PDB file of C-alpha atoms in Angstrom:
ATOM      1  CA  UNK I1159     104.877 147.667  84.590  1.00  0.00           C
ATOM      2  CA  UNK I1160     106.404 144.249  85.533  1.00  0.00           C
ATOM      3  CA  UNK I1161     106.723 141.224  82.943  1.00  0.00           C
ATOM      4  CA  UNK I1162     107.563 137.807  82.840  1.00  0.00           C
ATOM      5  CA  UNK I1163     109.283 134.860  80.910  1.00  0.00           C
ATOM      6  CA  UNK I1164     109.205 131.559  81.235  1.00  0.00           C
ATOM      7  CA  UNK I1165     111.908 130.174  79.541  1.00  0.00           C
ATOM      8  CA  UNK I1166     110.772 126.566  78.754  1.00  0.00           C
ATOM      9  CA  UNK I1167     107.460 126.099  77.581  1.00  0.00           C
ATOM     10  CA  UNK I1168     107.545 121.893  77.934  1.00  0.00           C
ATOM     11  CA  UNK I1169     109.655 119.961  80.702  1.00  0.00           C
ATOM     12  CA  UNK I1170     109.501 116.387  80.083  1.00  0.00           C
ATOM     13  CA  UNK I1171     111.340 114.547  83.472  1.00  0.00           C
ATOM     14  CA  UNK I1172     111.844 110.838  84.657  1.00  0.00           C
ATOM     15  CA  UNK I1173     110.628 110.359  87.797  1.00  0.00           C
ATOM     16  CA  UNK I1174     113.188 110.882  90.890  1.00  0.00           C
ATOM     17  CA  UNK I1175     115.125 113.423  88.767  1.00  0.00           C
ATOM     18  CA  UNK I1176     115.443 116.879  89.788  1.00  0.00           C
ATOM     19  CA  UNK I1177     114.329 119.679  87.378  1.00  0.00           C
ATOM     20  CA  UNK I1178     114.857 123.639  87.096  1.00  0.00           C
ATOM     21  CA  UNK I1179     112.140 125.452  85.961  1.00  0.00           C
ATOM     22  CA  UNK I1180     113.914 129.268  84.668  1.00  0.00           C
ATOM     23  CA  UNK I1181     111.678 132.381  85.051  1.00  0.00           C
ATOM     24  CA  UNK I1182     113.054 136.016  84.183  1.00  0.00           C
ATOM     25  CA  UNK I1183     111.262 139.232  85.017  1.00  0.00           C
ATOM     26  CA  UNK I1184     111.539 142.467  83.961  1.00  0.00           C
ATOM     27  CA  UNK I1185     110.640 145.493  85.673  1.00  0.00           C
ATOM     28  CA  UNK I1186     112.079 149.281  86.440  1.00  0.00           C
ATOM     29  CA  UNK I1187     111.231 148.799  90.098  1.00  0.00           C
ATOM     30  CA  UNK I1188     111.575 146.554  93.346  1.00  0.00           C
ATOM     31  CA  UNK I1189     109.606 143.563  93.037  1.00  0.00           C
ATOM     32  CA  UNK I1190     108.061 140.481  94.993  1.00  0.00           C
ATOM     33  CA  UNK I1191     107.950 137.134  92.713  1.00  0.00           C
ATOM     34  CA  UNK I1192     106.309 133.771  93.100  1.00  0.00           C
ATOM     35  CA  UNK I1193     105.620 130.763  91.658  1.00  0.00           C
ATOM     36  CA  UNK I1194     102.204 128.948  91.388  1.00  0.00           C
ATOM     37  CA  UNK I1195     101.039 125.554  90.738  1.00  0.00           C
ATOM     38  CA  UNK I1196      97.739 124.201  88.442  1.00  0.00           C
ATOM     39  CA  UNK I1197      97.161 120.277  88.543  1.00  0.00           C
ATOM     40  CA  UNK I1198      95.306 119.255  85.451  1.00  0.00           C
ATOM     41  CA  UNK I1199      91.810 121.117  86.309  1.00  0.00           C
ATOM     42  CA  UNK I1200      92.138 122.876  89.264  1.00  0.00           C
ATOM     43  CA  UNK I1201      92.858 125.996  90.352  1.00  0.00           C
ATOM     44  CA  UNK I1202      96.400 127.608  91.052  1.00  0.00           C
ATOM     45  CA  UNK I1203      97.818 127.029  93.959  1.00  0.00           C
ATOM     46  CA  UNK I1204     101.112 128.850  95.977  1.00  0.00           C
ATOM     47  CA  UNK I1205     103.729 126.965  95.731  1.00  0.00           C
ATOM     48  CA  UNK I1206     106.421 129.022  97.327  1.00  0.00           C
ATOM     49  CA  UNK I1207     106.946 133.498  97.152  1.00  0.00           C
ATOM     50  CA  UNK I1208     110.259 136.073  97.560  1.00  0.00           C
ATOM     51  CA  UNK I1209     108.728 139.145  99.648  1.00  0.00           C
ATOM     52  CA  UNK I1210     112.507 140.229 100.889  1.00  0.00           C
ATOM     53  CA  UNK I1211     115.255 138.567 103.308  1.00  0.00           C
ATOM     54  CA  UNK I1212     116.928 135.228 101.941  1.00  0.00           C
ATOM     55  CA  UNK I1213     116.919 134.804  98.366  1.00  0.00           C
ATOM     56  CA  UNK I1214     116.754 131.460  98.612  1.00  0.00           C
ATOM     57  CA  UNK I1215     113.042 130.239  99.496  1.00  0.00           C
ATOM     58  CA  UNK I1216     111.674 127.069 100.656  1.00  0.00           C
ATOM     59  CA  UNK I1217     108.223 126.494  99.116  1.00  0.00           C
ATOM     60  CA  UNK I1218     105.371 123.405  99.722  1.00  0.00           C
ATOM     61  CA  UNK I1219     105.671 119.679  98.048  1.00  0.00           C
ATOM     62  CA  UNK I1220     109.827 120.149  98.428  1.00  0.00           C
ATOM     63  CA  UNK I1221     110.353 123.033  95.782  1.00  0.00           C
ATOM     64  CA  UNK I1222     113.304 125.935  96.402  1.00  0.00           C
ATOM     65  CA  UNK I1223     113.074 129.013  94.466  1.00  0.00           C
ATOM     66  CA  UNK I1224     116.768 131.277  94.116  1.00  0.00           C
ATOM     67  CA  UNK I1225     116.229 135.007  93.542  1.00  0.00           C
ATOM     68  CA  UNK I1226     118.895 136.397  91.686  1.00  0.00           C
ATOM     69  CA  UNK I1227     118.642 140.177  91.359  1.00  0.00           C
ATOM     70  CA  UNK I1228     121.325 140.757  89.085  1.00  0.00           C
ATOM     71  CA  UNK I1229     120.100 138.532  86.761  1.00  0.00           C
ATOM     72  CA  UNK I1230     116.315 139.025  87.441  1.00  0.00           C
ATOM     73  CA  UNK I1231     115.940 136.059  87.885  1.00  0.00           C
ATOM     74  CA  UNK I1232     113.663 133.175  89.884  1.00  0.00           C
ATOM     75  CA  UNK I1233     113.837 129.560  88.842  1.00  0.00           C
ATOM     76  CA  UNK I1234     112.131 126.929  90.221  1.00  0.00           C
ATOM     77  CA  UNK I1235     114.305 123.574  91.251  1.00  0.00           C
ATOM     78  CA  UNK I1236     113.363 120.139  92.882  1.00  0.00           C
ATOM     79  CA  UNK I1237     115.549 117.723  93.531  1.00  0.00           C
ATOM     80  CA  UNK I1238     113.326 114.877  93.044  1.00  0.00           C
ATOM     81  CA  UNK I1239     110.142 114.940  91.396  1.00  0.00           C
ATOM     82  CA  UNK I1240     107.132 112.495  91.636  1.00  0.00           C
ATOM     83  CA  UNK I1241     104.699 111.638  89.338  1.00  0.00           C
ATOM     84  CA  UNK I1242     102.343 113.831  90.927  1.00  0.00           C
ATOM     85  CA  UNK I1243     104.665 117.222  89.949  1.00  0.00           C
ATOM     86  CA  UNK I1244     103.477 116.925  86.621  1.00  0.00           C
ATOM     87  CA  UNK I1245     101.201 120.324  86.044  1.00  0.00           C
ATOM     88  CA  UNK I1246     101.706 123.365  84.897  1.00  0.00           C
ATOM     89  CA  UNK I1247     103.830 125.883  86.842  1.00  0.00           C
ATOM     90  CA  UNK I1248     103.624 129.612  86.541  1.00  0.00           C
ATOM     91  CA  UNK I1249     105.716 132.115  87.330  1.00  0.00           C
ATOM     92  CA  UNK I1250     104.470 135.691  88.815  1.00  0.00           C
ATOM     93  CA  UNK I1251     105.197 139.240  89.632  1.00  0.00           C
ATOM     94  CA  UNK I1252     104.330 142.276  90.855  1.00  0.00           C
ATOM     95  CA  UNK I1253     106.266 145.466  92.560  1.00  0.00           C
ATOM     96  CA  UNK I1254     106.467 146.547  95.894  1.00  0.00           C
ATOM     97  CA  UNK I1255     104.443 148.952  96.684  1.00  0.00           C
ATOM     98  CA  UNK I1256     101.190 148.823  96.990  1.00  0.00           C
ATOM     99  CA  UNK I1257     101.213 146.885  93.475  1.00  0.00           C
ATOM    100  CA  UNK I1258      97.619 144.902  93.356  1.00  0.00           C
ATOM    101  CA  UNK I1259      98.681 143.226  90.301  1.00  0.00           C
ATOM    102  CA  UNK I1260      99.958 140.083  89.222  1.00  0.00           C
ATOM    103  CA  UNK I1261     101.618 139.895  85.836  1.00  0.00           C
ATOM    104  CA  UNK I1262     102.214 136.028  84.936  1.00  0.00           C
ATOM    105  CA  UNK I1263     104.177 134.174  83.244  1.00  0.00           C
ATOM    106  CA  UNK I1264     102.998 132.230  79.930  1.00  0.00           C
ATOM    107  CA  UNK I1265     103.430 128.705  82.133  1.00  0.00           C
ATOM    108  CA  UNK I1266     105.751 125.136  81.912  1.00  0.00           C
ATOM    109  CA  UNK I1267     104.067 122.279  81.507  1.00  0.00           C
ATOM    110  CA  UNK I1268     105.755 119.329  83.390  1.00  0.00           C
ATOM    111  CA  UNK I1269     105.129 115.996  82.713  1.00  0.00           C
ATOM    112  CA  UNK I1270     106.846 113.337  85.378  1.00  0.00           C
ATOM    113  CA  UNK I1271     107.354 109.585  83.304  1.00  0.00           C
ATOM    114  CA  UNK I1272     108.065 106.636  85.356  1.00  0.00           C
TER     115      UNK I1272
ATOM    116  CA  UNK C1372      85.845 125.183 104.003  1.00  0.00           C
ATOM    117  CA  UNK C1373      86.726 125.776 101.136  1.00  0.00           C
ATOM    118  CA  UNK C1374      88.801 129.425 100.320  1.00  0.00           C
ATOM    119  CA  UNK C1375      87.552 130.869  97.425  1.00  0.00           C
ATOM    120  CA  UNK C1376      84.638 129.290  95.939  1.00  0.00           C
ATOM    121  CA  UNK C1377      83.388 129.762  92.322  1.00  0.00           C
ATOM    122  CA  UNK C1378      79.891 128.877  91.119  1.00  0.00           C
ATOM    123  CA  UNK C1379      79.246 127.470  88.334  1.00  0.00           C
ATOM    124  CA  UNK C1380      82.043 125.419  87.997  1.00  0.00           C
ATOM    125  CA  UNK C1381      81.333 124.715  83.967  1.00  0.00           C
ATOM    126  CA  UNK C1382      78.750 126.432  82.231  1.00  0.00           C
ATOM    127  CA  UNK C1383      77.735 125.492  78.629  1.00  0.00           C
ATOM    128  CA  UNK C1384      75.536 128.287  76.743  1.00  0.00           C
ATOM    129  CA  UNK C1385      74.933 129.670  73.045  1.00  0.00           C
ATOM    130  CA  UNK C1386      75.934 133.143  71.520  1.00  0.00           C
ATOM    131  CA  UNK C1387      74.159 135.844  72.430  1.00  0.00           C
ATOM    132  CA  UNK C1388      72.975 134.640  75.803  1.00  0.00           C
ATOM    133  CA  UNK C1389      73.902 136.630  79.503  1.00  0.00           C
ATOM    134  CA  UNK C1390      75.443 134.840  81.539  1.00  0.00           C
ATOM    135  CA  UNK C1391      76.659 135.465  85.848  1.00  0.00           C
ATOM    136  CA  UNK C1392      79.511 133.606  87.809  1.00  0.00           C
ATOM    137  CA  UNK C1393      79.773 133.895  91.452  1.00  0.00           C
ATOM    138  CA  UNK C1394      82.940 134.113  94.102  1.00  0.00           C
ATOM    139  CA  UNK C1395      82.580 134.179  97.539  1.00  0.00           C
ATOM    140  CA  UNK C1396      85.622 134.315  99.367  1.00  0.00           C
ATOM    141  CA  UNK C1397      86.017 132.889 103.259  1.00  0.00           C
ATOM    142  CA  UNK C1398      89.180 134.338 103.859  1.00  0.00           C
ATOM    143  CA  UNK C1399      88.671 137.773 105.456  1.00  0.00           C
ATOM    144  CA  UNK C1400      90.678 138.994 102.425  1.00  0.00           C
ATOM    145  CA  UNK C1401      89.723 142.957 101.574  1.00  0.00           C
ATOM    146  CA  UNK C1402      90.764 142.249  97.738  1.00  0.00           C
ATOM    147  CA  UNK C1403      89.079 140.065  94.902  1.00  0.00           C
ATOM    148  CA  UNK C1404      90.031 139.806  91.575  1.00  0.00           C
ATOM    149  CA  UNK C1405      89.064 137.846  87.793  1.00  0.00           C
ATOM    150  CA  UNK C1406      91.199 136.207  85.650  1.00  0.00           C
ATOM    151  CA  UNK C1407      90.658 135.007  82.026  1.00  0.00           C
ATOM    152  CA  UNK C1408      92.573 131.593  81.472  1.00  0.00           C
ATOM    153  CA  UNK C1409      92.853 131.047  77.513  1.00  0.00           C
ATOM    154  CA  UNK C1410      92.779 128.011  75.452  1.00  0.00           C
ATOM    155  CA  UNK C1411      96.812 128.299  75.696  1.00  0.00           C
ATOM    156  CA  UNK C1412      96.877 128.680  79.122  1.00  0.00           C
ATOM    157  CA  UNK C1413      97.682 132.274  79.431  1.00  0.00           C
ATOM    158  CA  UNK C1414      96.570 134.256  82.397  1.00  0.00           C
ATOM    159  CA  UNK C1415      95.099 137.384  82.446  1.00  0.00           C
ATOM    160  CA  UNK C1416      93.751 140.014  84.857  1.00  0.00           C
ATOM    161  CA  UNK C1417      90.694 141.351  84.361  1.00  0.00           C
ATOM    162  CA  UNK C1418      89.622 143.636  86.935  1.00  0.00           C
ATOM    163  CA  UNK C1419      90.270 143.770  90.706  1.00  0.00           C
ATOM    164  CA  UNK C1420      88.133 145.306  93.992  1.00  0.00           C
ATOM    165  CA  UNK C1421      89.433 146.548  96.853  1.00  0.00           C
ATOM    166  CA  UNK C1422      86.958 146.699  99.876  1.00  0.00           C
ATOM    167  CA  UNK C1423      84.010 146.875  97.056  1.00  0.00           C
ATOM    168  CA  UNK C1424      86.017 149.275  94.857  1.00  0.00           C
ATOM    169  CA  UNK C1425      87.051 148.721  91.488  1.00  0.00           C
ATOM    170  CA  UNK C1426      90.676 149.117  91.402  1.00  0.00           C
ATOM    171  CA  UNK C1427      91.541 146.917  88.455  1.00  0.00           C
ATOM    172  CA  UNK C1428      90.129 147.669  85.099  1.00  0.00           C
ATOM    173  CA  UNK C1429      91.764 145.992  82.215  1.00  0.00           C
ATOM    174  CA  UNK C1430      91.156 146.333  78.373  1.00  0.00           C
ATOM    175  CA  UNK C1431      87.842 144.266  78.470  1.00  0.00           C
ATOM    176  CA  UNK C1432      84.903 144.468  76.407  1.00  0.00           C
ATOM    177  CA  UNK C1433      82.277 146.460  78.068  1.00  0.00           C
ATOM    178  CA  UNK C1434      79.843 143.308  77.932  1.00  0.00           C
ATOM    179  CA  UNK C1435      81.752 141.805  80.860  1.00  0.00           C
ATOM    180  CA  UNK C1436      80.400 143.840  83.861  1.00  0.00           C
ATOM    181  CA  UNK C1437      81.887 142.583  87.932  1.00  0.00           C
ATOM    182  CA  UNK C1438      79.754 143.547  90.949  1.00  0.00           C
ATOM    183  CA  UNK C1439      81.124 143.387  94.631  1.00  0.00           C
ATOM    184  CA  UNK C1440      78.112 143.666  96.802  1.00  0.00           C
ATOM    185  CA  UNK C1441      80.393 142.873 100.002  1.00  0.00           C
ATOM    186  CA  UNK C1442      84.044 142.006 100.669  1.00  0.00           C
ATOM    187  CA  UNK C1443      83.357 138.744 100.556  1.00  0.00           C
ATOM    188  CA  UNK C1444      81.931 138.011  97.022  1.00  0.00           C
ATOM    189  CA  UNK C1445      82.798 139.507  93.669  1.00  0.00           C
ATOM    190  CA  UNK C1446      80.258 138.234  90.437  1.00  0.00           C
ATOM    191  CA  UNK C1447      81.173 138.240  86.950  1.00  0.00           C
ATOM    192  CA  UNK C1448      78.039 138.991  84.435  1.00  0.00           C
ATOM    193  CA  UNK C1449      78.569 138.502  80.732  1.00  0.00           C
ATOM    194  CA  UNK C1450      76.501 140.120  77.835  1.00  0.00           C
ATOM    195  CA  UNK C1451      75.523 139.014  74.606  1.00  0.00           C
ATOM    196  CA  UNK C1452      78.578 135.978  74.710  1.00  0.00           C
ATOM    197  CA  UNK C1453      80.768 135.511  72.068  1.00  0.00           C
ATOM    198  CA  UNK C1454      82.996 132.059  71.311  1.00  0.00           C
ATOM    199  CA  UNK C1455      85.761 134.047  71.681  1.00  0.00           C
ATOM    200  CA  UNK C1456      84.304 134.657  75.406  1.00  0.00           C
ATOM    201  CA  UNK C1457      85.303 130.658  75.657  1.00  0.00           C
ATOM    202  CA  UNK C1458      87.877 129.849  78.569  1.00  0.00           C
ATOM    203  CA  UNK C1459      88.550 129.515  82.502  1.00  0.00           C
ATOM    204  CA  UNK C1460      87.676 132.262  84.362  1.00  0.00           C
ATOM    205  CA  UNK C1461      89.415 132.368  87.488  1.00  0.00           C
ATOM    206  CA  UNK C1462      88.111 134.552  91.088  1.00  0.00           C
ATOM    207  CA  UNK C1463      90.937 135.002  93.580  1.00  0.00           C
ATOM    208  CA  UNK C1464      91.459 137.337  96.647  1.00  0.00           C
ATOM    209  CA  UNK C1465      94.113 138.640  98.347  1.00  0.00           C
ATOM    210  CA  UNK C1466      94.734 140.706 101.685  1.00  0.00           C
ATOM    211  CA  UNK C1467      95.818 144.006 100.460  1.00  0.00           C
ATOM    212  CA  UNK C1468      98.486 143.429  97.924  1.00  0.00           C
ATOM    213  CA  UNK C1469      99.860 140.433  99.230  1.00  0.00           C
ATOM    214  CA  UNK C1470      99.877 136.853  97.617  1.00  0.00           C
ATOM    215  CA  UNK C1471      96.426 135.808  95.800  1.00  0.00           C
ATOM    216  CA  UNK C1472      94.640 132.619  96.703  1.00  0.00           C
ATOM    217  CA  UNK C1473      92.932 131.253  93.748  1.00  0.00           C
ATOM    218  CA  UNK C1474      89.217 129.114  93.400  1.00  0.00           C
ATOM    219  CA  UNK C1475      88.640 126.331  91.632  1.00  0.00           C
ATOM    220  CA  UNK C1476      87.960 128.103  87.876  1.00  0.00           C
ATOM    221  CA  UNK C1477      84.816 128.560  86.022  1.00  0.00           C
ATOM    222  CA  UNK C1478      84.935 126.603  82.524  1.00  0.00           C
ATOM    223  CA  UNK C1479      82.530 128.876  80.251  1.00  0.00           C
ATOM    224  CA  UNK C1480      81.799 127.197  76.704  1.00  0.00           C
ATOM    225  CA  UNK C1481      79.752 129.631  74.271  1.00  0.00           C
ATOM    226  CA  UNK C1482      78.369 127.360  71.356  1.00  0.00           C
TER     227      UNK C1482
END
């Protein structure tokens, strides 16, 4: 079985500032991570995934995830963020093979101030 | 078009009454799935079906029942609700094991 933490539970940003967003996993085999998006009463959305290949991956809205294996690890960065980044952001795993599912992160809230 | 569609989208009802929420997915995906969404934000499988068979069956009560009549559409029905039964509910689907697309949520109140 495959776990997550999210590291910070609150991220308060100014606007234009970048932000990191940590995430660890634990699990005893391979695994495939991503992170997902919820706007204030929606559904979750993909933001970007790590399937194999590069570890670092480009995602949607200008977020870059960095898997790091050694220290299972796959935080979320933007360089800039907008007002409209502010959501909650979860982090998500699963292994390899034929794994159907998805254990999540408890979330980080982000809330962009002008 | 919308992806994954949930119906209803909130639903207000009292204790002890059965309840249904609907998915229907547009996707061509072979794999649907529920989530529970608590008051803290916390996401949680529930149970998963892949090509109409359940492959995903979490510690839930027994008084939450899913029904796949086709690929395309996986139903939650709730017995005899509880407030503790109070949250998001969540439908997603997935091809194979690959990365889940999420609907809209399903806000369930139980008064």
């Amino acid at each position: 079985a495959q776990s997550v933490t999210q590291l910070d539970s609150q991220v308060p940003v100014f606007e234009e500032a970048p932000v990191e967003l940590r995430c660890n996993y634990s699990s005893s085999v391979s695994v495939y991570l991503f992170w997902y998006v919820q706007y204030p009463n929606q559904g979750l959305q993909l933001l970007l995934k790590y399937l194999s290949g590069s570890t670092l991956v480009k995602g949607i809205n200008g977020f870059e995830a960095e898997f790091n294996k050694s220290q299972t690890s796959f935080h979320l960065r933007k360089p800039s963020v907008h007002i409209s980044d502010t959501a909650e952001y979860f982090c998500a795993v699963r292994g390899t093979y034929k794994d159907y599912k998805l254990s999540f992160g408890a979330g980080t809230t982000v809330t962009v101030r002008a | 078009d919308t992806a994954v569609s949930q119906t209803p989208k909130y639903l207000v009802t009292q204790m002890g009454n059965d309840k249904s929420i609907k998915c229907e997915q547009n996707l061509g995906h072979d794999t649907m799935y529920w989530y529970k969404q608590d008051s803290k934000k916390f996401l949680k499988i529930m149970f998963s079906y892949n090509n109409k068979e359940l492959i995903i069956n979490e510690t839930v009560p027994n008084r939450f029942s899913p029904k796949s009549p086709d690929k395309a559409h996986l139903n939650l029905h709730i017995n005899s609700l509880e407030l503790g039964d109070s949250a998001v509910y969540f439908c997603a689907s997935s091809e194979s094991s690959y990365e889940q697309y999420f609907g809209p949520g399903t806000r369930l109140t139980v008064t």
